[in-house]
Tab-separated table of C-alpha atoms in Angstrom:
chain	number	residue	atom	x	y	z
A	204	UNK	CA	82.899	-74.871	-36.509
A	205	UNK	CA	84.167	-75.404	-40.010
A	206	UNK	CA	85.023	-73.152	-42.953
A	207	UNK	CA	83.656	-73.957	-46.385
A	208	UNK	CA	84.661	-72.026	-49.482
A	209	UNK	CA	83.927	-74.490	-52.286
A	210	UNK	CA	80.556	-74.996	-53.926
A	211	UNK	CA	81.780	-78.538	-54.693
A	212	UNK	CA	81.852	-79.412	-50.984
A	213	UNK	CA	79.512	-82.364	-50.356
A	214	UNK	CA	77.654	-80.563	-47.557
A	215	UNK	CA	77.037	-77.574	-49.826
A	216	UNK	CA	75.683	-79.910	-52.490
A	217	UNK	CA	73.325	-81.492	-49.967
A	218	UNK	CA	72.016	-78.160	-48.655
A	219	UNK	CA	71.470	-76.945	-52.212
A	220	UNK	CA	69.469	-80.080	-52.978
A	221	UNK	CA	67.104	-79.281	-50.089
A	222	UNK	CA	65.283	-77.159	-52.680
A	223	UNK	CA	63.899	-80.485	-53.949
A	224	UNK	CA	61.158	-82.499	-52.283
A	225	UNK	CA	63.164	-85.696	-52.797
A	226	UNK	CA	66.115	-84.423	-50.781
A	227	UNK	CA	63.910	-82.944	-48.066
A	228	UNK	CA	62.174	-86.299	-47.643
A	229	UNK	CA	65.496	-88.177	-47.590
A	230	UNK	CA	67.084	-85.842	-45.023
A	231	UNK	CA	63.929	-85.030	-43.049
A	232	UNK	CA	64.932	-81.379	-43.154
A	233	UNK	CA	64.475	-78.118	-45.048
A	234	UNK	CA	66.225	-74.793	-45.479
A	235	UNK	CA	65.625	-71.400	-43.851
A	236	UNK	CA	67.052	-68.353	-45.624
A	237	UNK	CA	67.750	-65.094	-43.813
A	238	UNK	CA	68.221	-63.906	-40.249
A	239	UNK	CA	64.525	-63.291	-39.572
A	240	UNK	CA	63.606	-66.944	-40.153
A	241	UNK	CA	66.711	-68.306	-38.423
A	242	UNK	CA	65.907	-66.108	-35.422
A	243	UNK	CA	62.340	-67.479	-35.326
A	244	UNK	CA	63.733	-71.025	-35.398
A	245	UNK	CA	66.071	-70.183	-32.490
A	246	UNK	CA	63.315	-68.440	-30.500
A	247	UNK	CA	60.919	-71.366	-30.859
A	248	UNK	CA	63.531	-74.098	-30.231
A	249	UNK	CA	63.124	-75.623	-33.678
A	250	UNK	CA	65.444	-78.594	-34.372
A	251	UNK	CA	68.301	-76.704	-36.091
A	252	UNK	CA	70.750	-79.205	-37.597
A	253	UNK	CA	73.227	-76.672	-38.979
A	254	UNK	CA	73.733	-72.942	-39.433
A	255	UNK	CA	75.530	-71.719	-42.546
A	256	UNK	CA	76.749	-68.169	-42.184
A	257	UNK	CA	79.182	-65.684	-43.706
A	258	UNK	CA	81.902	-64.305	-41.426
A	259	UNK	CA	80.174	-60.911	-41.391
A	260	UNK	CA	76.814	-62.338	-40.278
A	261	UNK	CA	78.567	-64.647	-37.802
A	262	UNK	CA	80.190	-61.646	-36.135
A	263	UNK	CA	76.765	-59.994	-35.845
A	264	UNK	CA	74.782	-62.938	-34.485
A	265	UNK	CA	77.112	-65.561	-32.968
A	266	UNK	CA	75.987	-64.807	-29.398
A	267	UNK	CA	72.687	-66.452	-30.395
A	268	UNK	CA	74.341	-69.647	-31.666
A	269	UNK	CA	75.696	-71.050	-28.383
A	270	UNK	CA	73.342	-74.071	-28.366
A	271	UNK	CA	74.017	-74.963	-32.002
A	272	UNK	CA	76.506	-77.782	-32.596
A	273	UNK	CA	77.096	-77.425	-36.311
A	274	UNK	CA	78.103	-73.994	-37.534
A	275	UNK	CA	79.700	-73.475	-40.931
A	276	UNK	CA	81.401	-70.257	-41.956
A	277	UNK	CA	80.863	-70.054	-45.715
A	278	UNK	CA	81.806	-67.651	-48.478
A	279	UNK	CA	79.324	-65.348	-50.197
A	280	UNK	CA	79.530	-67.560	-53.313
A	281	UNK	CA	78.687	-70.678	-51.313
A	282	UNK	CA	75.748	-68.815	-49.749
A	283	UNK	CA	74.497	-67.786	-53.208
A	284	UNK	CA	74.685	-71.417	-54.237
A	285	UNK	CA	72.860	-72.824	-51.201
A	286	UNK	CA	70.038	-70.270	-51.277
A	287	UNK	CA	69.812	-69.941	-55.091
A	288	UNK	CA	69.835	-66.175	-54.577
A	289	UNK	CA	71.969	-63.485	-56.222
A	290	UNK	CA	72.071	-61.320	-53.097
A	291	UNK	CA	71.712	-63.715	-50.146
A	292	UNK	CA	71.396	-62.292	-46.636
A	293	UNK	CA	74.384	-64.335	-45.541
A	294	UNK	CA	72.710	-66.653	-43.076
A	295	UNK	CA	70.750	-69.850	-43.570
A	296	UNK	CA	69.904	-72.946	-41.548
A	297	UNK	CA	69.058	-76.567	-42.087
A	298	UNK	CA	66.069	-77.374	-39.857
A	299	UNK	CA	64.376	-80.693	-39.186
A	300	UNK	CA	60.856	-81.238	-40.465
A	301	UNK	CA	58.753	-81.699	-37.281
A	302	UNK	CA	58.800	-85.365	-36.221
A	303	UNK	CA	55.043	-85.266	-35.696
A	304	UNK	CA	54.385	-83.734	-39.123
A	305	UNK	CA	52.378	-86.709	-40.379
A	306	UNK	CA	50.958	-87.707	-36.989
A	307	UNK	CA	47.506	-86.815	-35.745
A	308	UNK	CA	47.412	-84.924	-32.411
A	309	UNK	CA	46.369	-87.090	-29.458
A	310	UNK	CA	43.603	-84.696	-28.585
A	311	UNK	CA	42.031	-82.991	-31.533
A	312	UNK	CA	40.484	-79.646	-30.637
A	313	UNK	CA	40.452	-75.988	-31.580
A	314	UNK	CA	40.428	-74.426	-35.055
A	315	UNK	CA	42.059	-76.039	-38.063
A	316	UNK	CA	42.659	-75.012	-41.656
A	317	UNK	CA	42.675	-77.942	-44.114
A	318	UNK	CA	44.345	-77.229	-47.463
A	319	UNK	CA	43.000	-79.638	-50.075
A	320	UNK	CA	45.041	-79.783	-53.321
A	321	UNK	CA	46.262	-76.166	-53.083
A	322	UNK	CA	49.054	-75.755	-55.631
A	323	UNK	CA	50.586	-72.269	-55.480
A	324	UNK	CA	53.420	-71.998	-52.909
A	325	UNK	CA	52.670	-68.311	-52.263
A	326	UNK	CA	49.029	-69.102	-51.508
A	327	UNK	CA	49.991	-71.981	-49.200
A	328	UNK	CA	52.528	-69.910	-47.255
A	329	UNK	CA	50.171	-66.948	-46.990
A	330	UNK	CA	47.338	-69.156	-45.712
A	331	UNK	CA	49.572	-70.638	-42.988
A	332	UNK	CA	50.714	-67.138	-41.985
A	333	UNK	CA	47.074	-65.981	-41.907
A	334	UNK	CA	45.968	-69.025	-39.852
A	335	UNK	CA	48.692	-68.082	-37.354
A	336	UNK	CA	47.527	-64.436	-37.263
A	337	UNK	CA	43.903	-65.505	-36.792
A	338	UNK	CA	44.896	-67.605	-33.786
A	339	UNK	CA	44.205	-70.996	-35.377
A	340	UNK	CA	45.403	-74.171	-33.646
A	341	UNK	CA	46.942	-75.632	-36.772
A	342	UNK	CA	46.912	-76.311	-40.490
A	343	UNK	CA	46.809	-79.581	-42.398
A	344	UNK	CA	48.357	-79.903	-45.839
A	345	UNK	CA	46.343	-82.494	-47.746
A	346	UNK	CA	48.441	-85.174	-49.450
A	347	UNK	CA	47.908	-83.520	-52.834
A	348	UNK	CA	48.745	-80.017	-51.596
A	349	UNK	CA	52.169	-78.738	-52.664
A	350	UNK	CA	54.941	-79.412	-50.135
A	351	UNK	CA	54.948	-76.786	-47.392
A	352	UNK	CA	58.713	-77.007	-46.833
A	353	UNK	CA	59.666	-75.831	-50.333
A	354	UNK	CA	61.707	-72.592	-50.411
A	355	UNK	CA	58.802	-70.482	-51.759
A	356	UNK	CA	56.320	-71.676	-49.143
A	357	UNK	CA	58.897	-71.249	-46.370
A	358	UNK	CA	59.476	-67.643	-47.481
A	359	UNK	CA	55.725	-66.892	-47.524
A	360	UNK	CA	55.042	-68.581	-44.147
A	361	UNK	CA	57.397	-66.081	-42.474
A	362	UNK	CA	58.071	-68.425	-39.574
A	363	UNK	CA	54.452	-69.354	-38.797
A	364	UNK	CA	55.388	-73.058	-38.957
A	365	UNK	CA	57.082	-72.466	-35.581
A	366	UNK	CA	53.966	-70.850	-34.047
A	367	UNK	CA	51.147	-73.265	-34.864
A	368	UNK	CA	50.778	-76.985	-35.554
A	369	UNK	CA	51.576	-77.938	-39.150
A	370	UNK	CA	50.448	-81.361	-40.292
A	371	UNK	CA	50.246	-83.409	-43.440
A	372	UNK	CA	47.636	-86.081	-44.104
A	373	UNK	CA	44.619	-87.276	-46.009
A	374	UNK	CA	41.893	-84.620	-46.069
A	375	UNK	CA	39.204	-87.334	-45.903
A	376	UNK	CA	40.867	-89.024	-42.905
A	377	UNK	CA	41.103	-85.667	-41.125
A	378	UNK	CA	37.415	-84.975	-41.772
A	379	UNK	CA	36.529	-88.334	-40.192
A	380	UNK	CA	38.696	-87.602	-37.155
A	381	UNK	CA	37.211	-84.124	-36.729
A	382	UNK	CA	33.674	-85.499	-36.975
A	383	UNK	CA	34.570	-88.147	-34.362
A	384	UNK	CA	35.501	-85.340	-31.966
A	385	UNK	CA	32.282	-83.459	-32.728
A	386	UNK	CA	34.135	-80.605	-34.415
A	387	UNK	CA	32.162	-79.016	-37.290
A	388	UNK	CA	33.912	-79.141	-40.668
A	389	UNK	CA	33.167	-76.418	-43.197
A	390	UNK	CA	33.919	-76.876	-46.880
A	391	UNK	CA	33.997	-73.918	-49.248
A	392	UNK	CA	32.551	-73.688	-52.720
A	393	UNK	CA	31.782	-71.145	-55.414
A	394	UNK	CA	28.097	-71.940	-55.341
A	395	UNK	CA	25.305	-69.526	-54.496
A	396	UNK	CA	23.264	-72.411	-53.067
A	397	UNK	CA	25.894	-73.089	-50.427
A	398	UNK	CA	25.615	-71.481	-46.976
A	399	UNK	CA	26.436	-67.737	-46.785
A	400	UNK	CA	29.462	-67.626	-44.450
A	401	UNK	CA	27.903	-64.726	-42.526
A	402	UNK	CA	25.205	-67.092	-41.262
A	403	UNK	CA	27.715	-69.175	-39.292
A	404	UNK	CA	28.189	-68.268	-35.625
A	405	UNK	CA	31.684	-67.470	-34.439
A	406	UNK	CA	33.256	-70.425	-32.649
A	407	UNK	CA	36.555	-71.602	-31.207
A	408	UNK	CA	36.200	-75.138	-32.480
A	409	UNK	CA	35.811	-75.888	-36.197
A	410	UNK	CA	37.752	-76.832	-39.318
A	411	UNK	CA	37.742	-74.917	-42.599
A	412	UNK	CA	38.673	-76.530	-45.926
A	413	UNK	CA	40.130	-74.510	-48.810
A	414	UNK	CA	40.659	-76.108	-52.217
A	415	UNK	CA	42.572	-75.994	-55.459
A	416	UNK	CA	43.032	-72.612	-57.192
A	417	UNK	CA	41.276	-73.719	-60.369
A	418	UNK	CA	38.892	-76.450	-59.285
A	419	UNK	CA	38.062	-75.654	-55.659
A	420	UNK	CA	37.481	-78.351	-53.046
A	421	UNK	CA	37.005	-81.859	-54.492
A	422	UNK	CA	33.347	-83.046	-54.648
A	423	UNK	CA	34.249	-86.178	-52.624
A	424	UNK	CA	35.411	-83.860	-49.818
A	425	UNK	CA	32.427	-81.500	-50.032
A	426	UNK	CA	30.119	-84.497	-49.550
A	427	UNK	CA	31.650	-85.339	-46.182
A	428	UNK	CA	31.596	-81.894	-44.538
A	429	UNK	CA	29.151	-80.551	-41.943
A	430	UNK	CA	28.298	-77.546	-44.148
A	431	UNK	CA	29.723	-75.919	-47.243
A	432	UNK	CA	30.195	-72.150	-47.198
A	433	UNK	CA	30.048	-69.490	-49.866
A	434	UNK	CA	31.375	-65.911	-49.943
A	435	UNK	CA	28.809	-63.861	-51.899
A	436	UNK	CA	30.437	-61.925	-54.753
A	437	UNK	CA	28.888	-58.488	-55.198
A	438	UNK	CA	30.828	-57.413	-58.308
A	439	UNK	CA	31.699	-58.987	-61.620
A	440	UNK	CA	34.800	-60.942	-60.582
A	441	UNK	CA	34.320	-64.661	-61.110
A	442	UNK	CA	36.071	-65.706	-57.941
A	443	UNK	CA	38.402	-64.683	-55.137
A	444	UNK	CA	42.023	-65.690	-54.657
A	445	UNK	CA	42.114	-68.734	-52.338
A	446	UNK	CA	44.372	-67.074	-49.743
A	447	UNK	CA	42.144	-63.979	-49.614
A	448	UNK	CA	39.039	-66.190	-49.208
A	449	UNK	CA	40.762	-68.132	-46.441
A	450	UNK	CA	41.620	-64.868	-44.677
A	451	UNK	CA	38.059	-63.535	-44.846
A	452	UNK	CA	36.637	-66.822	-43.512
A	453	UNK	CA	39.203	-67.440	-40.780
A	454	UNK	CA	38.833	-63.944	-39.335
A	455	UNK	CA	35.033	-64.044	-39.594
A	456	UNK	CA	34.448	-67.518	-38.148
A	457	UNK	CA	36.975	-67.649	-35.309
A	458	UNK	CA	35.693	-66.443	-31.942
B	398	UNK	CA	44.522	-58.956	-91.478
B	399	UNK	CA	48.228	-59.545	-91.749
B	400	UNK	CA	50.529	-62.513	-91.236
B	401	UNK	CA	53.672	-62.121	-89.148
B	402	UNK	CA	56.245	-64.860	-88.802
B	403	UNK	CA	59.386	-62.941	-87.835
B	404	UNK	CA	60.315	-61.890	-84.322
B	405	UNK	CA	62.283	-59.076	-85.993
B	406	UNK	CA	59.076	-57.468	-87.303
B	407	UNK	CA	58.772	-53.927	-85.899
B	408	UNK	CA	55.232	-54.525	-84.581
B	409	UNK	CA	56.409	-57.628	-82.734
B	410	UNK	CA	59.235	-55.630	-81.209
B	411	UNK	CA	56.776	-52.959	-80.042
B	412	UNK	CA	54.358	-55.455	-78.493
B	413	UNK	CA	57.220	-57.205	-76.731
B	414	UNK	CA	58.354	-53.868	-75.295
B	415	UNK	CA	54.902	-53.362	-73.718
B	416	UNK	CA	56.339	-55.412	-70.846
B	417	UNK	CA	58.142	-52.163	-69.885
B	418	UNK	CA	56.528	-49.169	-68.207
B	419	UNK	CA	58.340	-46.841	-70.628
B	420	UNK	CA	56.760	-48.406	-73.694
B	421	UNK	CA	53.313	-48.620	-72.089
B	422	UNK	CA	53.454	-44.908	-71.281
B	423	UNK	CA	54.660	-44.045	-74.794
B	424	UNK	CA	51.971	-46.129	-76.525
B	425	UNK	CA	49.191	-45.608	-73.983
B	426	UNK	CA	48.513	-49.316	-74.106
B	427	UNK	CA	49.276	-52.647	-72.460
B	428	UNK	CA	49.154	-56.340	-73.274
B	429	UNK	CA	46.564	-59.019	-72.464
B	430	UNK	CA	47.708	-62.636	-72.666
B	431	UNK	CA	45.273	-65.511	-73.167
B	432	UNK	CA	41.704	-66.017	-74.343
B	433	UNK	CA	40.089	-65.429	-70.950
B	434	UNK	CA	41.431	-61.861	-70.693
B	435	UNK	CA	40.882	-61.065	-74.388
B	436	UNK	CA	37.299	-62.263	-74.014
B	437	UNK	CA	36.791	-59.994	-70.999
B	438	UNK	CA	38.134	-57.052	-73.024
B	439	UNK	CA	35.716	-57.872	-75.854
B	440	UNK	CA	32.764	-58.329	-73.493
B	441	UNK	CA	33.361	-54.996	-71.763
B	442	UNK	CA	34.114	-53.021	-74.942
B	443	UNK	CA	37.667	-52.203	-73.907
B	444	UNK	CA	39.661	-50.225	-76.514
B	445	UNK	CA	41.375	-53.131	-78.296
B	446	UNK	CA	44.029	-51.793	-80.678
B	447	UNK	CA	45.160	-55.134	-82.071
B	448	UNK	CA	44.686	-58.866	-81.633
B	449	UNK	CA	47.652	-61.163	-82.157
B	450	UNK	CA	46.613	-64.752	-82.666
B	451	UNK	CA	47.890	-68.073	-83.975
B	452	UNK	CA	45.984	-69.637	-86.899
B	453	UNK	CA	44.641	-72.334	-84.587
B	454	UNK	CA	43.228	-69.836	-82.065
B	455	UNK	CA	41.942	-67.626	-84.882
B	456	UNK	CA	39.907	-70.535	-86.240
B	457	UNK	CA	38.429	-71.092	-82.777
B	458	UNK	CA	37.533	-67.498	-81.923
B	459	UNK	CA	37.343	-65.364	-85.086
B	460	UNK	CA	33.548	-65.005	-84.890
B	461	UNK	CA	34.199	-62.764	-81.854
B	462	UNK	CA	36.637	-60.484	-83.721
B	463	UNK	CA	34.269	-58.820	-86.202
B	464	UNK	CA	34.552	-55.355	-84.638
B	465	UNK	CA	38.353	-55.473	-84.427
B	466	UNK	CA	40.237	-53.636	-87.180
B	467	UNK	CA	43.738	-54.928	-86.611
B	468	UNK	CA	44.174	-58.680	-86.470
B	469	UNK	CA	47.562	-60.318	-86.894
B	470	UNK	CA	48.005	-64.027	-87.513
B	471	UNK	CA	51.329	-64.857	-85.915
B	472	UNK	CA	53.468	-67.955	-85.499
B	473	UNK	CA	53.891	-69.787	-82.208
B	474	UNK	CA	57.465	-68.431	-81.980
B	475	UNK	CA	56.248	-64.855	-82.408
B	476	UNK	CA	53.624	-65.459	-79.719
B	477	UNK	CA	56.294	-66.840	-77.367
B	478	UNK	CA	58.304	-63.689	-77.996
B	479	UNK	CA	55.438	-61.226	-77.432
B	480	UNK	CA	54.184	-62.859	-74.259
B	481	UNK	CA	57.590	-63.920	-72.899
B	482	UNK	CA	56.094	-67.360	-72.261
B	483	UNK	CA	57.369	-70.806	-73.217
B	484	UNK	CA	53.880	-72.203	-73.750
B	485	UNK	CA	51.705	-69.231	-74.759
B	486	UNK	CA	47.960	-69.737	-75.157
B	487	UNK	CA	48.172	-68.423	-78.711
B	488	UNK	CA	46.114	-65.269	-78.322
B	489	UNK	CA	47.020	-61.815	-77.024
B	490	UNK	CA	45.799	-58.261	-77.450
B	491	UNK	CA	47.117	-54.727	-77.262
B	492	UNK	CA	44.588	-52.702	-75.271
B	493	UNK	CA	44.478	-48.963	-74.573
B	494	UNK	CA	45.047	-47.773	-71.030
B	495	UNK	CA	41.737	-46.074	-70.068
B	496	UNK	CA	41.772	-42.425	-71.176
B	497	UNK	CA	40.422	-41.374	-67.799
B	498	UNK	CA	43.049	-43.364	-65.882
B	499	UNK	CA	44.604	-40.279	-64.288
B	500	UNK	CA	41.400	-38.228	-64.128
B	501	UNK	CA	39.216	-37.857	-61.067
B	502	UNK	CA	35.555	-38.904	-61.505
B	503	UNK	CA	33.155	-35.934	-61.836
B	504	UNK	CA	31.084	-37.229	-59.004
B	505	UNK	CA	33.025	-39.028	-56.344
B	506	UNK	CA	30.918	-41.555	-54.448
B	507	UNK	CA	30.781	-45.174	-53.391
B	508	UNK	CA	33.564	-47.367	-52.051
B	509	UNK	CA	37.206	-46.944	-53.058
B	510	UNK	CA	40.415	-48.829	-52.375
B	511	UNK	CA	43.533	-46.623	-52.312
B	512	UNK	CA	46.830	-48.465	-52.768
B	513	UNK	CA	49.637	-46.400	-51.282
B	514	UNK	CA	53.161	-47.507	-52.287
B	515	UNK	CA	52.205	-51.174	-52.734
B	516	UNK	CA	55.086	-52.873	-54.525
B	517	UNK	CA	54.323	-56.525	-55.276
B	518	UNK	CA	52.488	-57.033	-58.596
B	519	UNK	CA	50.695	-60.135	-57.313
B	520	UNK	CA	49.396	-58.231	-54.276
B	521	UNK	CA	48.239	-55.303	-56.441
B	522	UNK	CA	46.414	-57.517	-58.933
B	523	UNK	CA	44.834	-59.598	-56.179
B	524	UNK	CA	43.619	-56.468	-54.360
B	525	UNK	CA	41.962	-55.122	-57.531
B	526	UNK	CA	40.317	-58.505	-58.150
B	527	UNK	CA	39.114	-58.562	-54.521
B	528	UNK	CA	37.786	-54.975	-54.716
B	529	UNK	CA	35.798	-56.074	-57.775
B	530	UNK	CA	34.444	-59.153	-55.955
B	531	UNK	CA	33.491	-57.052	-52.920
B	532	UNK	CA	31.480	-54.720	-55.153
B	533	UNK	CA	33.770	-51.697	-54.762
B	534	UNK	CA	33.294	-48.686	-57.044
B	535	UNK	CA	36.970	-48.387	-57.907
B	536	UNK	CA	40.620	-48.556	-56.956
B	537	UNK	CA	43.294	-45.863	-57.009
B	538	UNK	CA	46.938	-46.722	-57.556
B	539	UNK	CA	48.969	-44.118	-55.673
B	540	UNK	CA	51.786	-42.574	-57.702
B	541	UNK	CA	54.376	-44.680	-55.898
B	542	UNK	CA	52.446	-47.938	-56.292
B	543	UNK	CA	53.855	-50.305	-58.933
B	544	UNK	CA	52.273	-49.902	-62.384
B	545	UNK	CA	48.992	-51.786	-62.600
B	546	UNK	CA	49.360	-52.510	-66.326
B	547	UNK	CA	52.525	-54.617	-65.971
B	548	UNK	CA	52.154	-58.225	-67.176
B	549	UNK	CA	52.198	-59.686	-63.645
B	550	UNK	CA	49.517	-57.328	-62.314
B	551	UNK	CA	47.375	-57.846	-65.423
B	552	UNK	CA	47.539	-61.605	-64.879
B	553	UNK	CA	46.549	-61.297	-61.204
B	554	UNK	CA	43.706	-58.795	-61.898
B	555	UNK	CA	41.971	-61.453	-64.042
B	556	UNK	CA	40.049	-58.800	-65.986
B	557	UNK	CA	38.780	-56.780	-63.012
B	558	UNK	CA	40.160	-53.586	-64.627
B	559	UNK	CA	37.214	-53.904	-67.044
B	560	UNK	CA	34.649	-54.242	-64.233
B	561	UNK	CA	35.455	-51.371	-61.877
B	562	UNK	CA	37.055	-47.926	-62.123
B	563	UNK	CA	40.855	-48.039	-62.036
B	564	UNK	CA	42.621	-44.747	-61.373
B	565	UNK	CA	46.090	-43.431	-60.721
B	566	UNK	CA	46.860	-40.341	-58.664
B	567	UNK	CA	48.317	-38.801	-55.549
B	568	UNK	CA	47.040	-40.559	-52.432
B	569	UNK	CA	47.030	-37.242	-50.543
B	570	UNK	CA	45.050	-35.472	-53.294
B	571	UNK	CA	42.513	-38.293	-53.322
B	572	UNK	CA	42.114	-38.065	-49.544
B	573	UNK	CA	41.365	-34.330	-49.873
B	574	UNK	CA	38.792	-34.966	-52.613
B	575	UNK	CA	37.120	-37.744	-50.605
B	576	UNK	CA	36.958	-35.523	-47.513
B	577	UNK	CA	35.422	-32.727	-49.648
B	578	UNK	CA	32.614	-35.114	-50.605
B	579	UNK	CA	32.098	-36.145	-46.992
B	580	UNK	CA	33.318	-39.694	-47.645
B	581	UNK	CA	35.117	-41.248	-44.652
B	582	UNK	CA	38.694	-42.331	-45.340
B	583	UNK	CA	40.147	-45.223	-43.353
B	584	UNK	CA	43.874	-45.771	-43.122
B	585	UNK	CA	45.278	-49.064	-41.887
B	586	UNK	CA	48.125	-49.627	-39.495
B	587	UNK	CA	49.786	-52.359	-37.496
B	588	UNK	CA	49.132	-50.575	-34.222
B	589	UNK	CA	47.057	-51.888	-31.347
B	590	UNK	CA	46.071	-48.332	-30.443
B	591	UNK	CA	44.355	-47.838	-33.807
B	592	UNK	CA	40.619	-48.545	-34.169
B	593	UNK	CA	39.599	-52.227	-34.206
B	594	UNK	CA	38.054	-52.687	-37.685
B	595	UNK	CA	35.102	-54.553	-36.167
B	596	UNK	CA	33.991	-51.331	-34.484
B	597	UNK	CA	33.264	-49.639	-37.841
B	598	UNK	CA	29.680	-49.860	-39.133
B	599	UNK	CA	29.123	-51.324	-42.561
B	600	UNK	CA	28.621	-48.607	-45.176
B	601	UNK	CA	28.333	-48.120	-48.922
B	602	UNK	CA	30.444	-44.989	-48.977
B	603	UNK	CA	34.040	-44.964	-47.703
B	604	UNK	CA	37.630	-45.274	-48.826
B	605	UNK	CA	40.180	-47.758	-47.494
B	606	UNK	CA	43.935	-47.221	-47.750
B	607	UNK	CA	46.392	-50.129	-47.871
B	608	UNK	CA	50.142	-49.499	-47.748
B	609	UNK	CA	53.558	-50.822	-48.582
B	610	UNK	CA	54.341	-54.489	-47.807
B	611	UNK	CA	57.230	-53.630	-45.510
B	612	UNK	CA	56.439	-50.182	-44.137
B	613	UNK	CA	52.660	-49.928	-44.231
B	614	UNK	CA	50.829	-46.680	-44.990
B	615	UNK	CA	53.059	-43.582	-44.877
B	616	UNK	CA	52.740	-41.482	-41.673
B	617	UNK	CA	51.887	-38.365	-43.756
B	618	UNK	CA	48.893	-40.256	-45.148
B	619	UNK	CA	47.778	-41.696	-41.782
B	620	UNK	CA	47.646	-38.147	-40.396
B	621	UNK	CA	45.052	-37.054	-42.957
B	622	UNK	CA	42.557	-39.931	-42.655
B	623	UNK	CA	39.207	-39.970	-40.822
B	624	UNK	CA	40.248	-43.003	-38.774
B	625	UNK	CA	43.005	-45.595	-38.883
B	626	UNK	CA	42.026	-49.226	-38.544
B	627	UNK	CA	43.753	-52.253	-37.082
B	628	UNK	CA	43.125	-55.977	-37.548
B	629	UNK	CA	43.813	-57.605	-34.154
B	630	UNK	CA	46.289	-60.470	-34.432
B	631	UNK	CA	45.411	-63.360	-32.145
B	632	UNK	CA	48.432	-65.559	-32.863
B	633	UNK	CA	52.186	-65.034	-33.040
B	634	UNK	CA	52.447	-63.843	-36.664
B	635	UNK	CA	53.850	-60.326	-36.837
B	636	UNK	CA	51.564	-59.168	-39.621
B	637	UNK	CA	49.179	-60.189	-42.366
B	638	UNK	CA	49.814	-60.147	-46.111
B	639	UNK	CA	48.534	-56.832	-47.493
B	640	UNK	CA	46.139	-58.453	-49.993
B	641	UNK	CA	44.671	-60.701	-47.294
B	642	UNK	CA	44.218	-57.691	-44.975
B	643	UNK	CA	42.547	-55.747	-47.787
B	644	UNK	CA	40.181	-58.676	-48.401
B	645	UNK	CA	39.191	-58.980	-44.743
B	646	UNK	CA	38.547	-55.227	-44.482
B	647	UNK	CA	36.718	-54.765	-47.794
B	648	UNK	CA	34.326	-57.646	-47.114
B	649	UNK	CA	33.758	-56.549	-43.508
B	650	UNK	CA	33.243	-52.813	-44.105
B	651	UNK	CA	31.172	-52.792	-47.309
B	652	UNK	CA	27.412	-52.830	-46.786
């Protein structure tokens, strides 16, 4: 256990830099902010590398830290700096990105959400949280989808990365692997000629692909799916938010 | 038509202040930012009080402005100021809040979304957009729901306020009025003892109540509904995002 009171401390600088993709890739870790997320990490045996905590929060929660090697008691100012927050909760953690993040599961089965070029961190986090709630096996962030370990996505995921498989990879490669296992792959498009999602039978084995906020799923991806689905729009809105669409489809299609 | 190049111009100051609830209430109007929203306002005959536009955007779109009395050609700097944006699109409009915003429709029928104490502007805007897409008759912002004419909500609504009825009022008063018309009112709660939403028959006449992000629908409201619905959570997530829940329910319940 160590005390840190200077924002110029090298460790503090490194934790602060975890807000950037570059630093997360270099360190193989990301930041959790707040007791709720740290508690989820502890409950699900996530690889916690360090806990940074104010004295007040340490006194409240230290009985839960007995298996953690690196604990740093930091000042409020240091906590503000690390979390880039004016009123931080006073507890944060550096957690390892899952070792298997870019690996394909040995046995591919169940229900998967593939995010293809999704850009908004709030949408990405909300979709992962919704996939968790719907009982999905896992999610795959396509290589051009925004990084799921950025602070905004981590906040929106609300700990769901500890509950279901989270993977990164090529959407096209994943489609090939799913086809090889006989798992149907459903694209989505804003096209009345696509298949009405209500015509698909509920199942416990399929993959659903959601696309970019502005452009939808790439044509090259739509060409390789089993079917492409459409949510009929009854009113005058031009489209649905991607996370809302994902929620409607995941809850409707999953048995 | 008038040219404005100073951010100190009184009109510019007034438009800029439309970012605040106080000014919107005083003026009875709010701001649209960008051609897409201005075009929606024009298409749906919204009460446009003024259009503020750069020379470049005026040259592109002026054939659509013939019924607009007040047009102001402004500089890029003035546009940045009005829209509080570094890279504004170069066109904005001051639009009247609907006169009937706080009035109850003469004949209450159809499908309504009631937002009770919802706080996040993105969630509010997304729910209104989703209600539009689902073919709902209208939405009601409860008195403690964040103002739907704030810049962030307006951005997320994507023009749906021009497509469906938007109202503000007391959630409890609206429940009484809906009951008086024999329209079923469904609350929502994170409670396994509530009614599974899949047990409700599709209908073209009902109201759905969504609540606060943290606390859900108030107990006083849940006591006055016809039924309270629950979305079963299959995974380990504690809850769903309110806009995602609203989307699942609206698309499932509406005939």
